[in-house]
Amino acid sequence: MTFETEFAREPVAPAPRARSIFRRRTTRVIPGLPLTLGYTLFYLSALVLLPLAALALKAAQMSPAEFIRVISDPVVTASLRLTFFASTTAALINAVFGLIVAWVLVRYDFPFRRLFDAIIDFPFALPTAVAGLTFASLFLKDGWLGGLGPRVVAGVNALAGWLGAGPLLNPTALDWLTFPYTGQTAGIVIVLVFVGLPFVVRTVQPVLLEWDPEYETAARSLGASPLTVFRRVIFPEILPAWVSGVALSFARAVGEYGSVIFIAANIPGKSQIAPLQIVTRLDDFQYAQAAAIGVVLLAISLLVLLVINGLESFSRRHERAAV
Amino acid sequence: MTIEIRDISKSYGQNQILRNIDLKINSGELVALLGPSGSGKTTLLRVIAGIEQADAGSGPVLFDNVDVSDVDLGKRRIGFVFQHYALFKHLNVFENVAFGLRAKPRRERPNEAHIREKVQSLLDLIQLGNMAQRFPSQLSGGQRQRVALARALAVEPRVLLLDEPFGALDATVRRELRRWLRRLHDTIHVTTIFVTHDQEEALEVSDRVAVMNGGRIEQYGPPQEVYEKPASAFVFKFLGNYNLFQGRGQGAGGEALVRPHDIVIHRDADAAGEGAQPGVVAHIGFGGPVVKVELETSDKSRVDVEVTAPTFRDLDLKRGERVFFALRTQQEYAHDFVI
């Protein structure tokens, strides 16, 4: 079954390329490229690079040996470990649930959808200290959820007493209802999930909104199961946005301070996050030490973000190369 | 495989798109659904594919006399080519074509060697064998169109459904590709339905044309029949240029329609014969093989005439000259009051 037809040469659209600043013949959308470029570089330098350099400079006031001593202090390493463990866990939880939330908000119509959609931005707007206080009053031992077991027991027994019976429940009978992680790592993870959720939702949502369902129909017409459609057609499309959302959520969690200190027990070496260590050092006027911890925090964050981005571009290449 | 649909209706809310459609397509036929936008042709195609469900109370969609109305899109074994191709952007040409094979459940999935062989033979069929590694963004419109076709063919569909297959292409590529499609169809003999709003395309390529208007099929028949014996004024008007003569001839209150090439121009009244009318050459539009002459009649209305270039040379018409014109054939229709 062969036949040949001579097809005319049609122009193929060239892939868009980043414009070199040295080639200036293309039309300009924003006039005065050198000006805007210069402004951008100045702005980035003044607001981001300069403070970071100052931070590094401050840390560099210490001798290398002293620097090592500060950052290898068990209290500091414990706080760094806690920060990165809690942030990673929170980012992973947000990765899954943020994606689901974005999906549901875009794909389904339900009562008060727009209200829920607006609520997603709350963690952005709410001062994180307020969020921390709220979570603490809910989840700590004497909070509504934190002390749920004893509260229910007291309630049931009071009702029984009112009805004329003796105490029905042993005071510890419902302790399993008590939120078991008060003041521990789980509490920190919960606030970090709260703080980081909008990043994932708000990065994935626009991509899903723009998504043309025709691709799904095409995949289904080729016999693909819903799972295959998601895995091979939809997911690759939202992957870059999703990854950057997760990375943002992670980065936000690493730097989070206000909400965490209200829910964590803040015991040095046990439940103290790295930013709190920095604040503690500052309170002691140990500026260089604080800067040293800050530098380590930054370096690890940078590394993690680089790895995440690397993984993303690797997976893209891999998907493309898979023949 | 034969396709038969009976009494299919489809509405979106208050808006009725398809009205009691019946259609029967023989095995191996290439059928065009032709109509203006909003005539329901794409919706009909999507109902046949199983992308859309017909309204409750509609008749069945039969594939080889088996009712497939309740069969899911993925299980109908149809190949659907979308108007904008819907190629997977993150997959290269090879993987796009292989998609349907790889998506099969594990038990039915061919092995890797088989997939490669199959995809390669399809790429050779669409003459893109050397572009397997390209991504859709690196292809021209016509190439994308062919990849979409190969992707649909990979799963060995029982029927091939194409939605405005050449709609997004330039005129030259369109012409080329539709001939290619015809030859492809003659090679693989899959029952094929394609949707188009271009009469030339429908008439040139298909075995039978279903002309649609307002959610109904106005006429269904071979291209020549549809063109030469239009069943309604709508079909006549939709299939090409025409001159309208209100209430002329015997059918009072009706309208007579005449194609511009069915009008003959003469220099003298005697040669023009009985019933010839005088006219003045108002405009000459030179269009290569066909010359379009606009005549102004005594009642100041305009008549479009198309004459072949040699005839035009022989007549040697000039603007403002008085001539006579006669109608070779004409079709009369009662006024239809359907809007």
XYZ file of C-alpha atoms in Angstrom:
662
model
C 0.000 0.000 0.000
C 2.288 2.681 -1.206
C 1.755 5.686 -3.306
C 3.752 8.840 -3.472
C 2.646 12.398 -3.667
C 4.886 15.361 -4.081
C 3.996 17.785 -1.317
C 4.651 21.455 -1.704
C 7.107 22.996 0.671
C 5.264 24.759 3.397
C 6.937 27.136 5.752
C 7.588 25.685 9.185
C 7.343 28.157 12.018
C 10.734 28.544 13.663
C 10.845 27.950 17.381
C 10.789 31.225 19.319
C 14.232 32.105 20.497
C 15.399 34.386 23.260
C 16.588 37.564 21.664
C 20.206 38.446 21.938
C 20.710 41.979 23.178
C 23.244 42.483 20.440
C 20.780 41.897 17.629
C 18.374 44.735 17.395
C 16.489 44.305 14.141
C 13.349 42.638 15.466
C 10.290 44.633 16.412
C 10.092 45.698 19.996
C 7.095 45.183 22.181
C 8.532 47.153 25.041
C 10.410 50.128 23.685
C 13.974 50.761 24.665
C 15.275 47.333 25.423
C 18.630 48.514 26.831
C 16.739 50.704 29.277
C 14.418 47.977 30.492
C 17.279 45.522 30.632
C 19.369 47.941 32.632
C 16.510 48.642 34.970
C 15.903 44.931 35.522
C 19.528 44.261 36.297
C 19.735 47.241 38.639
C 16.547 46.248 40.380
C 17.643 42.657 40.855
C 21.025 43.788 42.124
C 19.687 46.344 44.563
C 16.900 44.233 45.960
C 18.220 40.705 45.797
C 21.912 40.387 45.086
C 23.160 43.198 47.301
C 21.491 41.984 50.517
C 22.604 38.448 49.782
C 26.161 39.642 49.246
C 25.993 41.602 52.481
C 24.823 38.481 54.247
C 27.718 36.475 52.877
C 30.113 39.307 53.742
C 28.867 39.392 57.319
C 29.367 35.655 57.654
C 32.817 36.039 56.130
C 33.870 38.195 59.069
C 34.343 34.972 60.960
C 37.353 32.765 60.471
C 36.607 29.524 58.585
C 37.171 27.512 61.759
C 34.738 29.649 63.667
C 32.215 29.392 60.814
C 32.451 25.591 60.906
C 32.096 25.629 64.693
C 28.917 27.731 64.528
C 27.196 25.715 61.875
C 28.216 22.333 63.241
C 26.799 23.184 66.664
C 24.313 20.335 67.363
C 21.564 22.850 68.125
C 22.082 24.496 64.743
C 22.286 21.274 62.748
C 19.176 19.996 64.524
C 17.319 23.181 63.624
C 18.447 22.956 59.991
C 17.418 19.331 59.844
C 14.015 20.151 61.287
C 13.504 23.068 58.901
C 14.335 21.069 55.797
C 12.521 17.952 56.914
C 9.326 19.863 57.755
C 9.556 22.011 54.611
C 10.102 19.033 52.337
C 7.244 17.118 53.909
C 4.937 20.116 53.649
C 5.952 20.708 50.027
C 5.282 17.067 49.144
C 1.876 17.155 50.827
C 1.080 20.363 48.969
C 2.317 18.805 45.738
C -0.386 16.159 45.955
C -3.238 18.094 47.511
C -2.528 21.382 45.775
C -2.764 19.586 42.460
C -6.054 17.980 43.482
C -7.454 21.302 44.702
C -6.455 23.066 41.470
C -7.966 20.258 39.425
C -11.245 20.294 41.311
C -11.526 24.078 41.171
C -11.012 24.093 37.407
C -12.825 20.946 36.385
C -15.881 20.777 38.575
C -18.729 23.122 39.112
C -20.125 23.033 42.606
C -21.910 25.455 44.915
C -19.646 28.204 46.261
C -16.839 27.228 43.919
C -15.809 30.852 43.501
C -15.824 31.339 47.247
C -13.527 28.348 47.719
C -11.385 29.657 44.924
C -11.014 32.973 46.747
C -10.276 31.254 50.034
C -7.186 29.657 48.495
C -5.479 33.037 48.657
C -6.057 33.398 52.386
C -2.673 32.090 53.420
C -1.141 34.801 51.209
C -3.104 37.558 52.861
C -3.200 36.405 56.446
C -0.247 37.524 58.597
C 1.466 34.242 59.273
C 1.615 34.973 62.987
C -2.171 35.030 63.011
C -2.233 31.722 61.215
C 0.226 30.300 63.753
C -1.870 31.508 66.674
C -5.023 30.078 65.133
C -3.442 26.713 64.528
C -1.967 26.709 68.017
C -5.298 27.440 69.644
C -6.872 24.634 67.620
C -4.246 21.952 67.850
C -2.349 22.462 71.077
C -3.294 20.385 74.108
C -5.817 22.833 75.469
C -7.149 23.707 71.997
C -10.407 22.565 70.423
C -8.953 19.747 68.395
C -5.791 19.231 70.422
C -7.813 18.380 73.522
C -10.702 16.699 71.759
C -10.542 13.393 73.702
C -10.801 14.782 77.257
C -13.382 17.309 76.095
C -15.629 14.622 74.635
C -15.176 12.463 77.730
C -16.090 15.382 79.975
C -19.118 16.134 77.821
C -20.373 12.555 77.769
C -19.869 12.132 81.488
C -21.637 15.412 82.230
C -24.575 14.262 80.100
C -24.616 10.889 81.907
C -24.528 12.652 85.280
C -27.443 14.850 84.220
C -29.383 11.730 83.266
C -28.637 10.258 86.679
C -26.010 7.675 85.696
C -22.451 7.542 86.909
C -19.437 8.575 84.764
C -19.637 6.472 81.587
C -16.136 6.880 80.357
C -12.743 6.523 81.867
C -10.970 9.944 81.633
C -8.368 8.530 79.256
C -10.806 6.466 77.155
C -10.835 8.836 74.219
C -7.242 9.981 74.303
C -6.789 8.564 70.806
C -9.013 11.369 69.586
C -6.550 13.888 70.915
C -4.444 15.355 68.207
C -1.263 13.524 69.025
C 1.378 15.782 67.561
C 1.000 18.970 69.525
C 4.166 20.930 69.654
C 5.991 18.358 67.566
C 7.160 18.211 63.981
C 3.688 17.362 62.675
C 2.350 20.641 64.043
C 5.068 22.517 62.156
C 4.304 20.578 58.978
C 0.616 21.474 59.252
C 1.233 25.214 59.377
C 3.767 24.949 56.573
C 1.202 23.102 54.450
C -1.225 25.917 55.141
C 1.276 28.573 54.212
C 2.462 26.817 51.039
C -0.813 25.564 49.577
C -1.672 28.605 47.413
C 1.652 28.415 45.586
C 0.899 25.034 44.081
C -2.762 25.791 43.394
C -2.091 29.172 41.824
C 0.669 27.953 39.542
C -1.168 24.858 38.283
C -4.599 26.451 37.940
C -3.914 28.720 34.942
C -2.351 25.869 32.996
C -5.385 23.687 33.631
C -7.700 26.557 32.705
C -5.984 27.024 29.377
C -5.899 23.333 28.690
C -7.943 22.372 25.648
C -10.092 19.329 26.498
C -9.775 18.327 22.832
C -6.434 16.691 23.704
C -8.175 14.507 26.223
C -10.888 13.604 23.746
C -8.168 12.767 21.226
C -6.398 10.511 23.712
C -9.634 8.819 24.703
C -10.606 8.268 21.072
C -7.314 6.382 20.718
C -8.465 4.032 23.448
C -6.507 5.472 26.384
C -7.881 4.843 29.879
C -8.547 7.892 32.079
C -5.395 7.115 34.045
C -3.313 6.937 30.867
C -4.850 10.177 29.649
C -3.787 11.870 32.853
C -0.346 10.306 33.021
C 0.686 10.685 29.400
C -1.280 13.692 28.174
C -2.320 16.029 30.974
C 0.465 15.562 33.492
C 3.367 16.335 31.123
C 1.616 19.553 30.233
C 1.200 20.768 33.816
C 4.510 19.356 35.052
C 6.591 22.554 34.716
C 3.997 24.702 36.496
C 3.457 22.056 39.127
C 7.163 21.677 39.820
C 7.673 25.401 40.149
C 4.642 25.611 42.440
C 6.084 22.907 44.649
C 9.475 24.608 44.626
C 7.886 27.916 45.638
C 5.931 26.215 48.372
C 9.125 24.601 49.601
C 11.077 27.847 49.523
C 8.324 29.637 51.388
C 8.302 26.911 54.042
C 12.063 27.139 54.568
C 11.823 30.837 55.286
C 8.622 30.635 57.332
C 8.973 31.978 60.846
C 5.887 33.715 62.183
C 3.442 30.855 62.165
C 5.845 28.119 63.193
C 7.045 29.668 66.424
C 3.492 29.688 67.747
C 2.857 26.025 67.211
C 6.305 24.527 67.796
C 7.521 23.908 71.328
C 10.733 25.714 70.316
C 12.999 23.611 72.480
C 16.570 24.208 71.263
C 17.996 21.159 69.518
C 14.600 19.505 69.424
C 11.819 21.587 68.022
C 13.461 24.805 66.991
C 13.524 25.766 63.316
C 16.535 27.383 61.694
C 14.981 30.862 61.283
C 14.286 30.863 65.039
C 17.929 29.956 65.666
C 18.874 33.003 63.609
C 16.559 35.244 65.613
C 17.936 33.796 68.861
C 21.485 34.642 67.746
C 20.420 38.134 66.782
C 18.882 38.612 70.207
C 22.297 37.738 71.625
C 23.947 40.290 69.297
C 25.781 37.427 67.536
C 25.291 38.957 64.110
C 28.025 37.028 62.345
C 26.738 33.734 63.723
C 23.221 34.563 62.605
C 24.576 35.406 59.158
C 26.459 32.117 59.035
C 23.286 30.112 59.707
C 21.496 32.258 57.141
C 24.151 31.491 54.551
C 23.843 27.757 55.144
C 20.055 27.985 54.973
C 20.328 29.841 51.670
C 22.917 27.497 50.223
C 20.855 24.388 50.967
C 17.674 26.026 49.643
C 19.460 27.011 46.465
C 20.772 23.495 46.049
C 17.325 21.979 46.544
C 15.718 24.382 44.077
C 18.430 23.646 41.524
C 17.890 19.919 41.945
C 14.104 20.335 41.542
C 14.523 22.361 38.362
C 17.138 19.948 37.082
C 14.794 17.028 37.677
C 12.052 18.819 35.814
C 14.134 19.543 32.728
C 15.577 16.040 32.898
C 12.106 14.515 32.936
C 11.087 16.649 29.972
C 14.103 15.546 27.991
C 13.505 11.991 29.044
C 9.898 12.105 27.932
C 10.955 13.561 24.617
C 13.702 11.059 24.072
C 11.473 8.112 24.932
C 10.933 6.522 21.564
C -17.931 -1.249 7.803
C -21.360 0.246 7.282
C -22.644 3.073 9.402
C -26.266 3.827 9.883
C -27.838 6.436 12.053
C -31.546 6.752 12.615
C -33.544 9.662 13.877
C -30.716 11.428 15.681
C -31.460 14.724 17.417
C -29.188 16.820 19.532
C -29.793 20.009 21.468
C -27.728 22.193 23.706
C -30.283 23.715 26.035
C -32.834 25.524 23.899
C -30.653 25.308 20.863
C -31.464 22.371 18.624
C -28.442 21.465 16.527
C -29.559 18.216 14.879
C -33.134 17.449 13.854
C -34.124 13.829 13.245
C -31.158 12.888 11.097
C -31.105 9.614 9.174
C -27.996 8.613 7.270
C -26.629 5.404 5.853
C -23.063 4.944 4.735
C -21.853 1.894 2.841
C -18.744 0.006 3.723
C -15.600 1.605 2.310
C -17.361 4.766 1.223
C -15.917 8.236 1.525
C -18.716 10.581 2.533
C -18.615 14.341 2.989
C -20.856 16.188 5.411
C -21.131 19.556 3.735
C -22.811 22.616 5.134
C -22.377 26.174 6.344
C -21.202 26.798 9.890
C -23.938 26.072 12.374
C -25.576 23.477 10.142
C -24.761 20.731 12.646
C -22.238 18.804 10.561
C -19.520 18.704 13.205
C -22.013 17.778 15.899
C -23.254 14.912 13.742
C -19.683 13.688 13.295
C -19.092 13.879 17.045
C -22.276 11.945 17.739
C -21.152 9.218 15.335
C -17.753 9.174 17.064
C -19.297 8.971 20.524
C -17.777 12.245 21.693
C -21.273 13.668 22.050
C -24.367 11.816 23.086
C -27.541 12.193 21.036
C -30.635 13.436 22.878
C -32.783 10.954 24.717
C -35.390 9.572 22.376
C -33.049 9.546 19.411
C -32.589 6.428 17.346
C -29.465 4.280 17.376
C -26.036 4.674 15.796
C -25.312 1.383 14.084
C -21.856 0.155 13.096
C -22.270 -2.942 10.905
C -25.864 -3.173 12.154
C -24.749 -3.274 15.783
C -26.020 -0.513 18.032
C -23.048 1.379 19.447
C -24.994 4.252 21.026
C -23.934 3.202 24.507
C -20.403 2.199 23.583
C -17.797 4.518 25.041
C -15.703 6.674 22.696
C -12.555 4.679 23.467
C -14.238 1.378 22.659
C -15.962 2.325 19.402
C -12.761 1.788 17.445
C -13.044 4.973 15.479
C -10.224 7.164 14.256
C -10.981 10.827 14.819
C -8.958 13.628 13.279
C -9.595 16.930 14.986
C -9.878 20.217 13.209
C -6.809 21.570 14.962
C -5.231 18.116 15.012
C -4.825 17.961 18.829
C -1.352 16.482 18.468
C 0.356 15.941 21.810
C 2.854 18.779 21.953
C 5.293 17.112 24.319
C 5.530 13.952 22.227
C 7.426 13.660 18.980
C 5.850 12.476 15.740
C 6.743 8.860 16.392
C 5.276 8.868 19.903
C 2.164 10.677 18.759
C 1.495 7.964 16.210
C 2.417 5.233 18.689
C 0.143 6.688 21.367
C -2.888 4.529 20.648
C -0.792 1.362 20.508
C 0.973 2.089 23.783
C -2.316 3.026 25.460
C -3.809 -0.406 24.884
C -4.334 -2.605 27.935
C -1.287 -4.769 28.621
C -2.849 -7.946 27.238
C -3.601 -6.398 23.847
C -0.540 -4.205 23.596
C 1.833 -5.174 20.782
C 5.486 -5.561 21.697
C 8.008 -2.800 21.152
C 9.327 -4.224 17.872
C 5.820 -4.493 16.490
C 4.994 -0.929 17.561
C 8.122 0.389 15.852
C 7.385 -1.476 12.682
C 3.770 -0.384 12.609
C 4.518 3.269 13.329
C 7.311 3.344 10.785
C 5.063 1.912 8.082
C 2.411 4.522 8.897
C 4.992 7.285 8.770
C 6.084 5.996 5.386
C 2.453 5.969 4.305
C 2.086 9.633 5.201
C 5.519 10.289 3.710
C 7.014 11.585 6.934
C 9.274 8.611 7.598
C 12.270 10.875 8.132
C 10.518 13.178 10.586
C 9.835 10.682 13.364
C 11.895 12.629 15.876
C 10.354 16.013 15.160
C 7.904 17.650 17.528
C 4.534 18.956 16.343
C 5.768 22.546 16.712
C 8.471 21.795 14.155
C 6.030 20.690 11.465
C 4.035 22.621 8.888
C 0.247 22.580 8.971
C -0.054 19.962 6.253
C 2.486 17.730 7.954
C 0.632 18.005 11.267
C -2.544 17.075 9.468
C -0.951 13.933 8.106
C 0.512 13.003 11.497
C -2.954 13.358 13.025
C -4.263 11.041 10.341
C -1.524 8.472 10.949
C -2.160 8.634 14.686
C -5.836 7.883 14.094
C -5.009 5.048 11.695
C -2.534 3.393 14.066
C -5.264 1.757 16.127
C -6.821 0.262 12.989
C -10.127 2.055 13.313
C -13.272 0.656 11.753
C -14.203 4.102 10.579
C -12.240 7.282 10.030
C -13.886 10.558 11.026
C -12.322 13.856 9.997
C -13.501 17.216 11.267
C -12.703 19.979 8.735
C -9.499 18.151 7.876
C -8.096 20.873 5.669
C -9.767 23.851 7.295
C -6.625 25.367 8.731
C -4.409 25.053 5.655
C -3.520 27.324 2.731
C -5.361 26.899 -0.549
C -2.526 25.084 -2.345
C -1.865 22.676 0.476
C -5.582 22.038 0.823
C -5.958 21.029 -2.800
C -2.931 18.801 -2.650
C -3.897 17.169 0.602
C -7.455 16.402 -0.395
C -6.301 14.549 -3.479
C -3.839 12.738 -1.296
C -6.656 11.848 1.100
C -8.690 10.437 -1.778
C -5.790 8.288 -2.904
C -5.083 7.215 0.652
C -8.694 6.190 0.978
C -8.487 4.205 -2.235
C -5.447 2.444 -0.775
C -6.778 1.555 2.661
C -10.556 1.413 2.057
C -11.612 2.490 5.522
C -15.136 3.860 5.693
C -14.532 7.581 6.041
C -16.691 10.570 6.892
C -15.329 14.071 6.698
C -16.840 17.396 7.544
C -16.276 20.425 5.370
C -17.805 23.753 4.510
C -15.990 23.854 1.174
C -18.241 22.574 -1.652
C -15.357 22.147 -4.047
C -13.600 19.913 -1.555
C -16.702 17.833 -0.872
C -17.578 17.421 -4.546
C -14.071 16.586 -5.652
C -13.130 14.042 -3.014
C -16.185 12.168 -1.846
C -18.245 9.241 -3.112
C -21.361 10.785 -1.670
C -22.142 14.169 -0.210
C -24.655 14.923 2.517
C -25.572 18.599 2.311
C -26.678 19.862 5.709
C -28.614 22.932 6.669
C -30.218 23.924 9.940
C -29.649 20.538 11.555
C -31.160 18.558 8.671
C -29.749 16.734 5.695
C -31.115 18.522 2.640
C -29.742 16.131 0.091
C -27.612 13.011 0.112
C -26.155 11.618 -3.061
C -23.157 11.336 -5.368
C -21.402 14.652 -6.093
C -22.601 14.853 -9.682
C -26.199 14.248 -8.720
C -26.069 16.762 -5.907
C -24.497 19.350 -8.156
C -26.667 18.795 -11.205
C -29.971 18.091 -9.516
C -29.984 20.079 -6.319
C -32.955 18.991 -4.218
C -33.600 22.455 -2.858
C -32.803 26.078 -3.489
C -30.503 25.954 -0.483
C -28.411 23.163 -1.996
C -28.272 24.959 -5.318
C -27.125 28.170 -3.704
C -24.664 26.531 -1.395
C -22.899 24.546 -4.099
C -21.793 27.471 -6.216
C -22.457 30.867 -7.708
C -25.895 31.482 -9.109
C -28.187 34.013 -10.697
C -31.603 34.435 -9.220
C -34.583 35.256 -11.426
C -37.598 36.047 -9.305
C -40.887 34.513 -10.407
C -39.803 33.953 -13.989
C -40.942 31.137 -16.187
C -44.003 29.144 -15.429
C -43.559 28.744 -11.662
C -45.114 31.989 -10.511
C -44.062 32.995 -7.023
C -41.068 30.680 -7.139
C -37.527 31.436 -8.035
C -35.410 30.287 -10.931
C -31.727 29.650 -10.298
C -29.101 29.551 -12.994
C -25.387 28.895 -12.710
C -23.250 31.619 -14.341
C -21.700 29.052 -16.692
C -25.163 27.985 -17.872
C -25.730 31.326 -19.533
C -24.669 31.826 -23.149
C -23.753 35.219 -24.570
C -24.427 36.033 -28.228
C -23.623 39.055 -30.290
C -26.861 39.004 -32.317
C -30.423 38.249 -31.304
C -31.069 35.691 -34.061
C -28.238 33.411 -32.975
C -29.320 33.719 -29.386
C -32.659 32.145 -30.231
C -36.020 32.532 -28.659
C -36.250 33.864 -25.140
C -32.905 35.590 -25.309
C -32.700 38.893 -23.518
C -30.617 41.949 -24.191
C -27.963 43.156 -21.812
C -25.029 45.529 -21.590
C -21.554 44.354 -20.586
C -21.033 46.118 -17.245
C -17.833 44.523 -16.057
C -15.294 41.963 -17.172
C -13.373 40.049 -14.549
C -10.484 38.164 -16.007
C -9.800 35.012 -13.998
C -7.536 32.825 -16.080
C -9.397 29.874 -17.623
C -12.771 31.409 -16.818
C -13.801 34.974 -17.534
C -16.550 36.516 -15.421
C -18.780 38.850 -17.353
C -21.344 40.989 -15.595
C -24.321 41.999 -17.707
C -26.809 44.694 -16.901
C -30.334 43.920 -18.058
C -32.991 46.403 -19.165
C -34.487 46.456 -15.651
C -31.052 47.395 -14.236
C -30.463 44.073 -12.528
C -27.153 42.327 -12.869
C -26.511 38.886 -14.319
C -23.253 37.017 -13.747
C -22.010 34.995 -16.680
C -18.965 32.770 -16.813
C -17.457 32.006 -20.185
C -14.370 30.004 -20.935
C -11.319 31.926 -22.026
C -11.441 30.687 -25.692
C -15.123 31.605 -25.984
C -14.377 34.990 -24.525
C -11.614 35.507 -27.083
C -14.003 34.603 -29.905
C -16.695 36.946 -28.612
C -14.162 39.738 -28.103
C -16.419 41.564 -25.637
C -15.783 45.120 -24.513
C -17.331 47.042 -21.679
C -20.536 48.853 -22.595
C -21.315 46.643 -25.575
C -24.857 45.407 -26.137
C -25.244 41.633 -26.274
C -27.922 38.971 -25.885
C -27.946 36.182 -23.340
C -29.866 32.935 -23.131
C -30.252 30.423 -20.295
C -29.010 26.929 -21.053
C -30.761 25.323 -18.130
C -32.453 26.569 -15.040
C -33.792 25.118 -11.814
C -37.014 26.321 -10.323
C -37.912 26.110 -6.683
C -40.941 27.201 -4.753
C -40.070 29.854 -2.200
C -39.070 28.218 0.982
C -40.061 30.107 4.030
C -37.679 28.311 6.345
C -35.273 30.713 7.854
